[in-house]
Structure formats: structure tokens, C-alpha cells
Amino acid sequence: MTSDARSRLTVLRAESAARVAATAATLAELMHDREGSNDDDEHDPEGVTLSSEWSRLTGLAEAAASELRQVDDAIARLDAGTYGVCAHCGRPIPAERLEVRPFATHCVACAEKLGL
């Protein structure tokens, strides 16, 4: 399970890091395009407003960064020998749960109990 888990987490980490980089680049491009502009895009009937696009991209960036942190934490648990062990009850996290959520820190019962 360890080598299989490591390879899955490595792939997931690369995908998450790519999303972080892509959203950061898009946000930087949006800032650059709007630099020095005082357009009133909030009242522009054409297209999406700057604030809604900014909000959407920021949400995507935060989600990607959060997933990257979770994957990094899972890799650290793997290195420490605690990957796949529930942080609450200490029992093994079922393989099916780790298949769906490779960075899970709790078994299903504890996750439900804790409202996670």
C-alpha cells in the first residue's frame, strides 16, 4: 500500500501544484490587464464583472492551495508511518476511503462524528 499510496499522492500533488500555478498566473494576468484602468466594469452589461471574475479565481486558487497542503500533509504522514491511520480513533482508514480521498485523516465513522 505504501508505494501505491506514494505514487497516487505524487500524481495528485503534481496536479494540485499545476492548478495552484495556473490560477496564480491567471490572477496575475487579470491584475496586469486591469492595472491603471478605472473602467466601471460593475455596470458594464457586456461580460463578467471584474469582481466576480476575481472572486471566482480566488476561490479556485484557495481550493487548489488547500488541496496541495492536504496532499503534502498526507505525504508527511506516509513518511512518518501514520498514513492511513485515523487521527481520532487510531484505527486503520479503509482502503476504499483512501481511494476516494487519498489525503483523508479520519475514518468514515470519526469523520461523521466530528462533522468533517
JSON list of C-alpha atoms in Angstrom, two decimals, residues 6-82:
[
{"chain": "A", "resi": 6, "resn": "ARG", "atom": "CA", "xyz": [3.02, 7.35, -2.60]},
{"chain": "A", "resi": 7, "resn": "SER", "atom": "CA", "xyz": [2.60, 7.19, -6.37]},
{"chain": "A", "resi": 8, "resn": "ARG", "atom": "CA", "xyz": [-1.05, 8.30, -6.13]},
{"chain": "A", "resi": 9, "resn": "LEU", "atom": "CA", "xyz": [-0.14, 11.16, -3.80]},
{"chain": "A", "resi": 10, "resn": "THR", "atom": "CA", "xyz": [2.76, 12.20, -6.03]},
{"chain": "A", "resi": 11, "resn": "VAL", "atom": "CA", "xyz": [0.47, 12.42, -9.05]},
{"chain": "A", "resi": 12, "resn": "LEU", "atom": "CA", "xyz": [-2.17, 14.26, -7.02]},
{"chain": "A", "resi": 13, "resn": "ARG", "atom": "CA", "xyz": [0.49, 16.66, -5.73]},
{"chain": "A", "resi": 14, "resn": "ALA", "atom": "CA", "xyz": [1.68, 17.46, -9.26]},
{"chain": "A", "resi": 15, "resn": "GLU", "atom": "CA", "xyz": [-1.92, 18.10, -10.39]},
{"chain": "A", "resi": 16, "resn": "SER", "atom": "CA", "xyz": [-2.62, 20.33, -7.37]},
{"chain": "A", "resi": 17, "resn": "ALA", "atom": "CA", "xyz": [0.63, 22.27, -7.83]},
{"chain": "A", "resi": 18, "resn": "ALA", "atom": "CA", "xyz": [-0.23, 22.80, -11.51]},
{"chain": "A", "resi": 19, "resn": "ARG", "atom": "CA", "xyz": [-3.67, 24.19, -10.53]},
{"chain": "A", "resi": 20, "resn": "VAL", "atom": "CA", "xyz": [-2.05, 26.50, -7.97]},
{"chain": "A", "resi": 21, "resn": "ALA", "atom": "CA", "xyz": [0.37, 27.80, -10.60]},
{"chain": "A", "resi": 22, "resn": "ALA", "atom": "CA", "xyz": [-2.33, 28.17, -13.26]},
{"chain": "A", "resi": 23, "resn": "THR", "atom": "CA", "xyz": [-4.71, 30.11, -11.03]},
{"chain": "A", "resi": 24, "resn": "ALA", "atom": "CA", "xyz": [-1.88, 32.33, -9.77]},
{"chain": "A", "resi": 25, "resn": "ALA", "atom": "CA", "xyz": [-0.87, 33.08, -13.36]},
{"chain": "A", "resi": 26, "resn": "THR", "atom": "CA", "xyz": [-4.45, 33.86, -14.35]},
{"chain": "A", "resi": 27, "resn": "LEU", "atom": "CA", "xyz": [-4.89, 36.15, -11.34]},
{"chain": "A", "resi": 28, "resn": "ALA", "atom": "CA", "xyz": [-1.62, 37.92, -12.15]},
{"chain": "A", "resi": 29, "resn": "GLU", "atom": "CA", "xyz": [-2.74, 38.34, -15.76]},
{"chain": "A", "resi": 30, "resn": "LEU", "atom": "CA", "xyz": [-6.07, 39.77, -14.62]},
{"chain": "A", "resi": 31, "resn": "MET", "atom": "CA", "xyz": [-4.28, 42.24, -12.35]},
{"chain": "A", "resi": 32, "resn": "HIS", "atom": "CA", "xyz": [-1.88, 43.21, -15.12]},
{"chain": "A", "resi": 33, "resn": "ASP", "atom": "CA", "xyz": [-4.68, 43.69, -17.66]},
{"chain": "A", "resi": 34, "resn": "ARG", "atom": "CA", "xyz": [-6.59, 45.93, -15.25]},
{"chain": "A", "resi": 35, "resn": "GLU", "atom": "CA", "xyz": [-3.55, 47.86, -13.99]},
{"chain": "A", "resi": 36, "resn": "GLY", "atom": "CA", "xyz": [-4.14, 51.56, -14.33]},
{"chain": "A", "resi": 37, "resn": "SER", "atom": "CA", "xyz": [-7.63, 51.04, -15.66]},
{"chain": "A", "resi": 38, "resn": "ASN", "atom": "CA", "xyz": [-10.51, 52.78, -13.97]},
{"chain": "A", "resi": 39, "resn": "ASP", "atom": "CA", "xyz": [-13.25, 51.16, -16.02]},
{"chain": "A", "resi": 40, "resn": "ASP", "atom": "CA", "xyz": [-16.57, 50.81, -14.31]},
{"chain": "A", "resi": 41, "resn": "ASP", "atom": "CA", "xyz": [-16.93, 47.12, -15.07]},
{"chain": "A", "resi": 42, "resn": "GLU", "atom": "CA", "xyz": [-19.52, 46.68, -12.34]},
{"chain": "A", "resi": 43, "resn": "HIS", "atom": "CA", "xyz": [-22.03, 48.46, -14.57]},
{"chain": "A", "resi": 44, "resn": "ASP", "atom": "CA", "xyz": [-20.83, 47.09, -17.88]},
{"chain": "A", "resi": 45, "resn": "PRO", "atom": "CA", "xyz": [-23.62, 44.98, -19.43]},
{"chain": "A", "resi": 46, "resn": "GLU", "atom": "CA", "xyz": [-21.06, 43.11, -21.53]},
{"chain": "A", "resi": 47, "resn": "GLY", "atom": "CA", "xyz": [-19.49, 40.06, -19.93]},
{"chain": "A", "resi": 48, "resn": "VAL", "atom": "CA", "xyz": [-18.44, 39.18, -16.42]},
{"chain": "A", "resi": 49, "resn": "THR", "atom": "CA", "xyz": [-17.54, 41.87, -13.91]},
{"chain": "A", "resi": 50, "resn": "LEU", "atom": "CA", "xyz": [-14.02, 42.15, -12.59]},
{"chain": "A", "resi": 51, "resn": "SER", "atom": "CA", "xyz": [-15.12, 41.48, -9.03]},
{"chain": "A", "resi": 52, "resn": "SER", "atom": "CA", "xyz": [-16.98, 38.29, -9.91]},
{"chain": "A", "resi": 53, "resn": "GLU", "atom": "CA", "xyz": [-14.07, 37.00, -12.01]},
{"chain": "A", "resi": 54, "resn": "TRP", "atom": "CA", "xyz": [-11.65, 37.93, -9.24]},
{"chain": "A", "resi": 55, "resn": "SER", "atom": "CA", "xyz": [-13.84, 36.14, -6.70]},
{"chain": "A", "resi": 56, "resn": "ARG", "atom": "CA", "xyz": [-14.12, 33.02, -8.88]},
{"chain": "A", "resi": 57, "resn": "LEU", "atom": "CA", "xyz": [-10.37, 32.85, -9.49]},
{"chain": "A", "resi": 58, "resn": "THR", "atom": "CA", "xyz": [-9.57, 33.49, -5.84]},
{"chain": "A", "resi": 59, "resn": "GLY", "atom": "CA", "xyz": [-11.87, 30.64, -4.82]},
{"chain": "A", "resi": 60, "resn": "LEU", "atom": "CA", "xyz": [-10.21, 28.30, -7.31]},
{"chain": "A", "resi": 61, "resn": "ALA", "atom": "CA", "xyz": [-6.75, 29.36, -6.11]},
{"chain": "A", "resi": 62, "resn": "GLU", "atom": "CA", "xyz": [-7.67, 28.81, -2.45]},
{"chain": "A", "resi": 63, "resn": "ALA", "atom": "CA", "xyz": [-9.16, 25.38, -3.18]},
{"chain": "A", "resi": 64, "resn": "ALA", "atom": "CA", "xyz": [-6.07, 24.30, -5.12]},
{"chain": "A", "resi": 65, "resn": "ALA", "atom": "CA", "xyz": [-3.74, 25.57, -2.37]},
{"chain": "A", "resi": 66, "resn": "SER", "atom": "CA", "xyz": [-5.79, 23.78, 0.28]},
{"chain": "A", "resi": 67, "resn": "GLU", "atom": "CA", "xyz": [-5.65, 20.51, -1.64]},
{"chain": "A", "resi": 68, "resn": "LEU", "atom": "CA", "xyz": [-1.90, 20.91, -2.12]},
{"chain": "A", "resi": 69, "resn": "ARG", "atom": "CA", "xyz": [-1.45, 21.39, 1.66]},
{"chain": "A", "resi": 70, "resn": "GLN", "atom": "CA", "xyz": [-3.58, 18.32, 2.36]},
{"chain": "A", "resi": 71, "resn": "VAL", "atom": "CA", "xyz": [-1.56, 16.22, -0.08]},
{"chain": "A", "resi": 72, "resn": "ASP", "atom": "CA", "xyz": [1.72, 17.45, 1.41]},
{"chain": "A", "resi": 73, "resn": "ASP", "atom": "CA", "xyz": [0.41, 16.56, 4.86]},
{"chain": "A", "resi": 74, "resn": "ALA", "atom": "CA", "xyz": [-0.56, 13.09, 3.61]},
{"chain": "A", "resi": 75, "resn": "ILE", "atom": "CA", "xyz": [2.93, 12.57, 2.18]},
{"chain": "A", "resi": 76, "resn": "ALA", "atom": "CA", "xyz": [4.39, 13.62, 5.54]},
{"chain": "A", "resi": 77, "resn": "ARG", "atom": "CA", "xyz": [2.15, 11.08, 7.29]},
{"chain": "A", "resi": 78, "resn": "LEU", "atom": "CA", "xyz": [3.29, 8.45, 4.81]},
{"chain": "A", "resi": 79, "resn": "ASP", "atom": "CA", "xyz": [6.93, 9.26, 5.62]},
{"chain": "A", "resi": 80, "resn": "ALA", "atom": "CA", "xyz": [6.16, 9.15, 9.36]},
{"chain": "A", "resi": 81, "resn": "GLY", "atom": "CA", "xyz": [4.38, 5.80, 9.05]},
{"chain": "A", "resi": 82, "resn": "THR", "atom": "CA", "xyz": [0.99, 7.16, 10.12]}
]
